[in-house]
Amino acid sequence: MTQITLHQVREALQLPPRDPDDVHLHMAPEARRALLTSTANAKPAGVLVLLYPSSDGLRFVLTKRPATLRQHSGQISFPGGRQDPADESLLATALRETCEELGLCDPDIALLGSLTPLYVPPTNFLVYPVVGYLPALPPLQPNPLEVAEVIHVDLDRLLDLALQQREPWTFAGGTFDIPFYAFAGHKVWGATAIMLAELEMRLRAVVGA
């Protein structure tokens, strides 16, 4: 498996913008594809794709939402949320939410770049993913009201095609073919998978995988 370097991540994020339909439809559930670009009156939100080094290379952080939450309960996501009026930018939103969710309020998180904004139909959010880096990840203090579990994933696992799977799922009165990443015993699907798919495509263009 290719071990991705921080330099390659920076290079991948500096590539020219991709067609949103091209990058987003790769891991989009069939039922959502026609809605992904309907951004009228969408609420801005920011999420943080946080990278940090480990003995096995770069990793990123995901969170599992508690089953008690009203929206997206039990799903896997990046730390982040809706922009507050006091937030100076979507980056500030992503950092504030990371502080609130994980107790990680580190001013030294370095911005590496961003991914294409993604419209999320169920919540009417237009999500702006920012990619950050910490040279060392301190102990996290997850807020149990917002985070049921913290999941750490090796970045190079994004390039493992065996971890990209599909299953028929039944919900909302129908059965749908759902693509997902299988990471650490979790099925990462929906908006999080769509954002990861863009990062994957950018990294493949750089590392040649």
CSV table of C-alpha atoms in Angstrom, one decimal:
chain,number,residue,atom,x,y,z
A,1,MET,CA,0.0,0.0,0.0
A,2,THR,CA,1.3,3.5,-1.0
A,3,GLN,CA,2.2,5.6,2.1
A,4,ILE,CA,1.0,9.1,1.3
A,5,THR,CA,3.2,12.0,2.3
A,6,LEU,CA,2.2,15.5,3.6
A,7,HIS,CA,3.8,17.0,0.5
A,8,GLN,CA,1.6,14.8,-1.7
A,9,VAL,CA,-1.5,15.9,0.2
A,10,ARG,CA,-0.6,19.6,-0.4
A,11,GLU,CA,0.0,18.9,-4.1
A,12,ALA,CA,-3.3,17.1,-4.4
A,13,LEU,CA,-5.2,20.0,-2.8
A,14,GLN,CA,-3.6,22.4,-5.2
A,15,LEU,CA,-4.8,20.6,-8.3
A,16,PRO,CA,-7.3,22.6,-10.4
A,17,PRO,CA,-11.0,22.3,-9.2
A,18,ARG,CA,-12.8,19.2,-10.5
A,19,ASP,CA,-16.3,19.1,-12.0
A,20,PRO,CA,-18.5,18.7,-8.9
A,21,ASP,CA,-20.7,16.2,-10.6
A,22,ASP,CA,-17.6,14.2,-11.5
A,23,VAL,CA,-16.2,14.0,-8.0
A,24,HIS,CA,-19.4,13.9,-6.0
A,25,LEU,CA,-21.4,11.2,-7.9
A,26,HIS,CA,-18.7,8.6,-7.5
A,27,MET,CA,-19.8,7.8,-3.9
A,28,ALA,CA,-23.3,9.4,-3.9
A,29,PRO,CA,-26.3,7.2,-3.2
A,30,GLU,CA,-28.5,6.8,-6.3
A,31,ALA,CA,-31.5,8.5,-4.6
A,32,ARG,CA,-29.5,11.6,-3.9
A,33,ARG,CA,-27.7,12.2,-7.2
A,34,ALA,CA,-30.3,14.5,-8.7
A,35,LEU,CA,-30.4,16.7,-5.6
A,36,LEU,CA,-26.7,17.2,-5.0
A,37,THR,CA,-26.5,20.5,-6.9
A,38,SER,CA,-29.8,22.1,-5.7
A,39,THR,CA,-28.2,24.7,-3.5
A,40,ALA,CA,-30.9,27.4,-3.4
A,41,ASN,CA,-31.3,28.8,0.1
A,42,ALA,CA,-28.8,26.4,1.5
A,43,LYS,CA,-27.3,27.0,4.9
A,44,PRO,CA,-23.5,27.2,5.0
A,45,ALA,CA,-21.6,24.7,7.1
A,46,GLY,CA,-17.9,23.8,7.6
A,47,VAL,CA,-16.2,20.5,8.4
A,48,LEU,CA,-12.6,19.7,9.2
A,49,VAL,CA,-10.7,16.9,7.5
A,50,LEU,CA,-7.9,16.7,10.2
A,51,LEU,CA,-4.7,14.9,9.3
A,52,TYR,CA,-2.0,14.0,11.7
A,53,PRO,CA,1.1,11.7,11.6
A,54,SER,CA,1.3,8.2,13.1
A,55,SER,CA,3.9,5.4,13.0
A,56,ASP,CA,2.1,4.1,10.0
A,57,GLY,CA,1.9,7.4,8.1
A,58,LEU,CA,-0.8,10.1,7.9
A,59,ARG,CA,-4.2,9.5,9.5
A,60,PHE,CA,-7.5,11.4,9.6
A,61,VAL,CA,-10.2,11.7,12.2
A,62,LEU,CA,-13.9,10.7,11.8
A,63,THR,CA,-16.6,10.7,14.4
A,64,LYS,CA,-19.7,8.5,15.0
A,65,ARG,CA,-22.8,10.5,15.9
A,66,PRO,CA,-24.8,9.3,18.8
A,67,ALA,CA,-28.0,7.4,18.1
A,68,THR,CA,-29.9,10.0,20.1
A,69,LEU,CA,-29.4,12.8,17.7
A,70,ARG,CA,-32.3,14.0,15.6
A,71,GLN,CA,-30.4,14.2,12.3
A,72,HIS,CA,-27.9,11.8,10.8
A,73,SER,CA,-28.0,9.7,14.0
A,74,GLY,CA,-25.4,6.9,14.2
A,75,GLN,CA,-23.7,8.1,11.0
A,76,ILE,CA,-20.0,8.7,10.5
A,77,SER,CA,-18.9,12.3,9.8
A,78,PHE,CA,-16.1,14.8,10.0
A,79,PRO,CA,-16.2,17.2,12.9
A,80,GLY,CA,-18.1,20.3,11.9
A,81,GLY,CA,-21.4,22.0,11.6
A,82,ARG,CA,-23.5,25.0,10.7
A,83,GLN,CA,-21.9,28.4,10.4
A,84,ASP,CA,-22.7,30.7,13.3
A,85,PRO,CA,-23.1,34.5,12.7
A,86,ALA,CA,-20.0,35.1,14.9
A,87,ASP,CA,-17.8,32.9,12.7
A,88,GLU,CA,-15.4,34.9,10.6
A,89,SER,CA,-15.2,32.2,8.0
A,90,LEU,CA,-16.1,28.6,7.2
A,91,LEU,CA,-12.6,27.6,8.4
A,92,ALA,CA,-13.5,29.3,11.7
A,93,THR,CA,-16.7,27.3,11.8
A,94,ALA,CA,-14.9,24.0,11.2
A,95,LEU,CA,-12.3,24.8,13.9
A,96,ARG,CA,-15.0,25.9,16.4
A,97,GLU,CA,-17.0,22.8,15.9
A,98,THR,CA,-13.9,20.6,16.2
A,99,CYS,CA,-13.2,22.3,19.5
A,100,GLU,CA,-16.8,21.7,20.7
A,101,GLU,CA,-17.1,18.1,19.5
A,102,LEU,CA,-13.6,16.7,20.3
A,103,GLY,CA,-12.2,19.1,22.8
A,104,LEU,CA,-9.4,19.9,20.3
A,105,CYS,CA,-9.0,23.7,20.4
A,106,ASP,CA,-5.5,23.9,19.0
A,107,PRO,CA,-4.6,27.1,17.3
A,108,ASP,CA,-1.7,25.4,15.5
A,109,ILE,CA,-3.9,23.4,13.2
A,110,ALA,CA,-2.4,24.3,9.8
A,111,LEU,CA,-4.7,24.8,6.8
A,112,LEU,CA,-3.6,22.7,3.9
A,113,GLY,CA,-6.4,23.5,1.5
A,114,SER,CA,-10.1,22.7,0.8
A,115,LEU,CA,-12.3,20.4,-1.1
A,116,THR,CA,-15.3,21.2,-3.3
A,117,PRO,CA,-18.4,22.5,-1.4
A,118,LEU,CA,-21.1,19.8,-1.1
A,119,TYR,CA,-24.8,20.3,-0.9
A,120,VAL,CA,-26.5,17.9,1.6
A,121,PRO,CA,-30.2,17.6,0.8
A,122,PRO,CA,-31.6,16.2,4.1
A,123,THR,CA,-30.3,19.2,6.1
A,124,ASN,CA,-30.2,21.8,3.3
A,125,PHE,CA,-26.5,22.5,4.2
A,126,LEU,CA,-23.9,23.6,1.7
A,127,VAL,CA,-20.8,22.0,3.4
A,128,TYR,CA,-17.4,23.5,2.9
A,129,PRO,CA,-14.7,20.9,3.7
A,130,VAL,CA,-11.3,22.2,4.9
A,131,VAL,CA,-8.2,20.1,5.3
A,132,GLY,CA,-6.0,20.7,8.2
A,133,TYR,CA,-2.8,19.2,9.8
A,134,LEU,CA,-1.5,18.8,13.3
A,135,PRO,CA,2.1,17.6,13.7
A,136,ALA,CA,1.0,15.7,16.8
A,137,LEU,CA,-2.6,14.8,17.9
A,138,PRO,CA,-3.2,15.5,21.6
A,139,PRO,CA,-5.6,13.4,23.7
A,140,LEU,CA,-9.1,14.1,22.6
A,141,GLN,CA,-12.0,14.8,24.9
A,142,PRO,CA,-15.2,14.0,22.8
A,143,ASN,CA,-18.4,15.6,23.8
A,144,PRO,CA,-20.8,12.6,24.5
A,145,LEU,CA,-23.8,14.7,23.4
A,146,GLU,CA,-22.3,15.0,19.9
A,147,VAL,CA,-19.8,12.1,19.5
A,148,ALA,CA,-20.3,8.5,20.3
A,149,GLU,CA,-17.0,7.3,19.0
A,150,VAL,CA,-13.8,8.7,17.5
A,151,ILE,CA,-12.4,6.8,14.5
A,152,HIS,CA,-8.9,7.0,13.3
A,153,VAL,CA,-8.2,6.0,9.7
A,154,ASP,CA,-4.9,5.6,7.8
A,155,LEU,CA,-5.0,8.0,4.9
A,156,ASP,CA,-3.6,5.4,2.5
A,157,ARG,CA,-6.7,3.3,3.1
A,158,LEU,CA,-8.5,5.7,0.8
A,159,LEU,CA,-6.6,4.1,-2.1
A,160,ASP,CA,-7.6,0.5,-1.2
A,161,LEU,CA,-10.3,-0.4,-3.7
A,162,ALA,CA,-11.3,-3.4,-1.6
A,163,LEU,CA,-12.7,-1.0,1.0
A,164,GLN,CA,-15.1,0.6,-1.4
A,165,GLN,CA,-18.2,-1.5,-1.3
A,166,ARG,CA,-21.9,-1.3,-2.1
A,167,GLU,CA,-25.0,-2.8,-0.5
A,168,PRO,CA,-28.8,-2.5,-1.0
A,169,TRP,CA,-30.2,-0.6,2.0
A,170,THR,CA,-33.8,-0.2,2.9
A,171,PHE,CA,-34.9,3.2,4.3
A,172,ALA,CA,-37.3,6.0,3.7
A,173,GLY,CA,-39.8,3.6,2.1
A,174,GLY,CA,-37.5,2.2,-0.5
A,175,THR,CA,-34.4,0.1,-1.2
A,176,PHE,CA,-31.3,1.9,-2.5
A,177,ASP,CA,-27.9,0.9,-3.7
A,178,ILE,CA,-25.6,2.5,-1.2
A,179,PRO,CA,-21.8,3.0,-1.9
A,180,PHE,CA,-19.6,3.2,1.2
A,181,TYR,CA,-16.1,3.0,2.5
A,182,ALA,CA,-15.5,0.1,5.0
A,183,PHE,CA,-13.2,1.6,7.6
A,184,ALA,CA,-12.4,0.0,11.0
A,185,GLY,CA,-15.6,-1.9,11.1
A,186,HIS,CA,-17.7,1.1,10.1
A,187,LYS,CA,-19.6,1.9,6.9
A,188,VAL,CA,-18.8,5.5,5.9
A,189,TRP,CA,-21.5,6.6,3.4
A,190,GLY,CA,-23.4,9.7,2.3
A,191,ALA,CA,-21.9,13.2,2.5
A,192,THR,CA,-18.8,12.0,4.3
A,193,ALA,CA,-18.0,9.3,1.7
A,194,ILE,CA,-18.7,11.8,-1.1
A,195,MET,CA,-16.1,14.3,0.4
A,196,LEU,CA,-13.6,11.5,0.9
A,197,ALA,CA,-14.1,10.4,-2.7
A,198,GLU,CA,-12.9,13.8,-3.9
A,199,LEU,CA,-9.8,13.6,-1.7
A,200,GLU,CA,-9.2,10.0,-2.9
A,201,MET,CA,-9.4,11.1,-6.6
A,202,ARG,CA,-7.0,14.0,-6.0
A,203,LEU,CA,-4.5,11.8,-4.2
A,204,ARG,CA,-4.7,9.2,-7.0
A,205,ALA,CA,-3.8,11.9,-9.5
A,206,VAL,CA,-0.7,12.7,-7.5
A,207,VAL,CA,0.6,9.3,-6.4
A,208,GLY,CA,-0.4,7.5,-9.6
A,209,ALA,CA,-2.4,4.8,-7.8
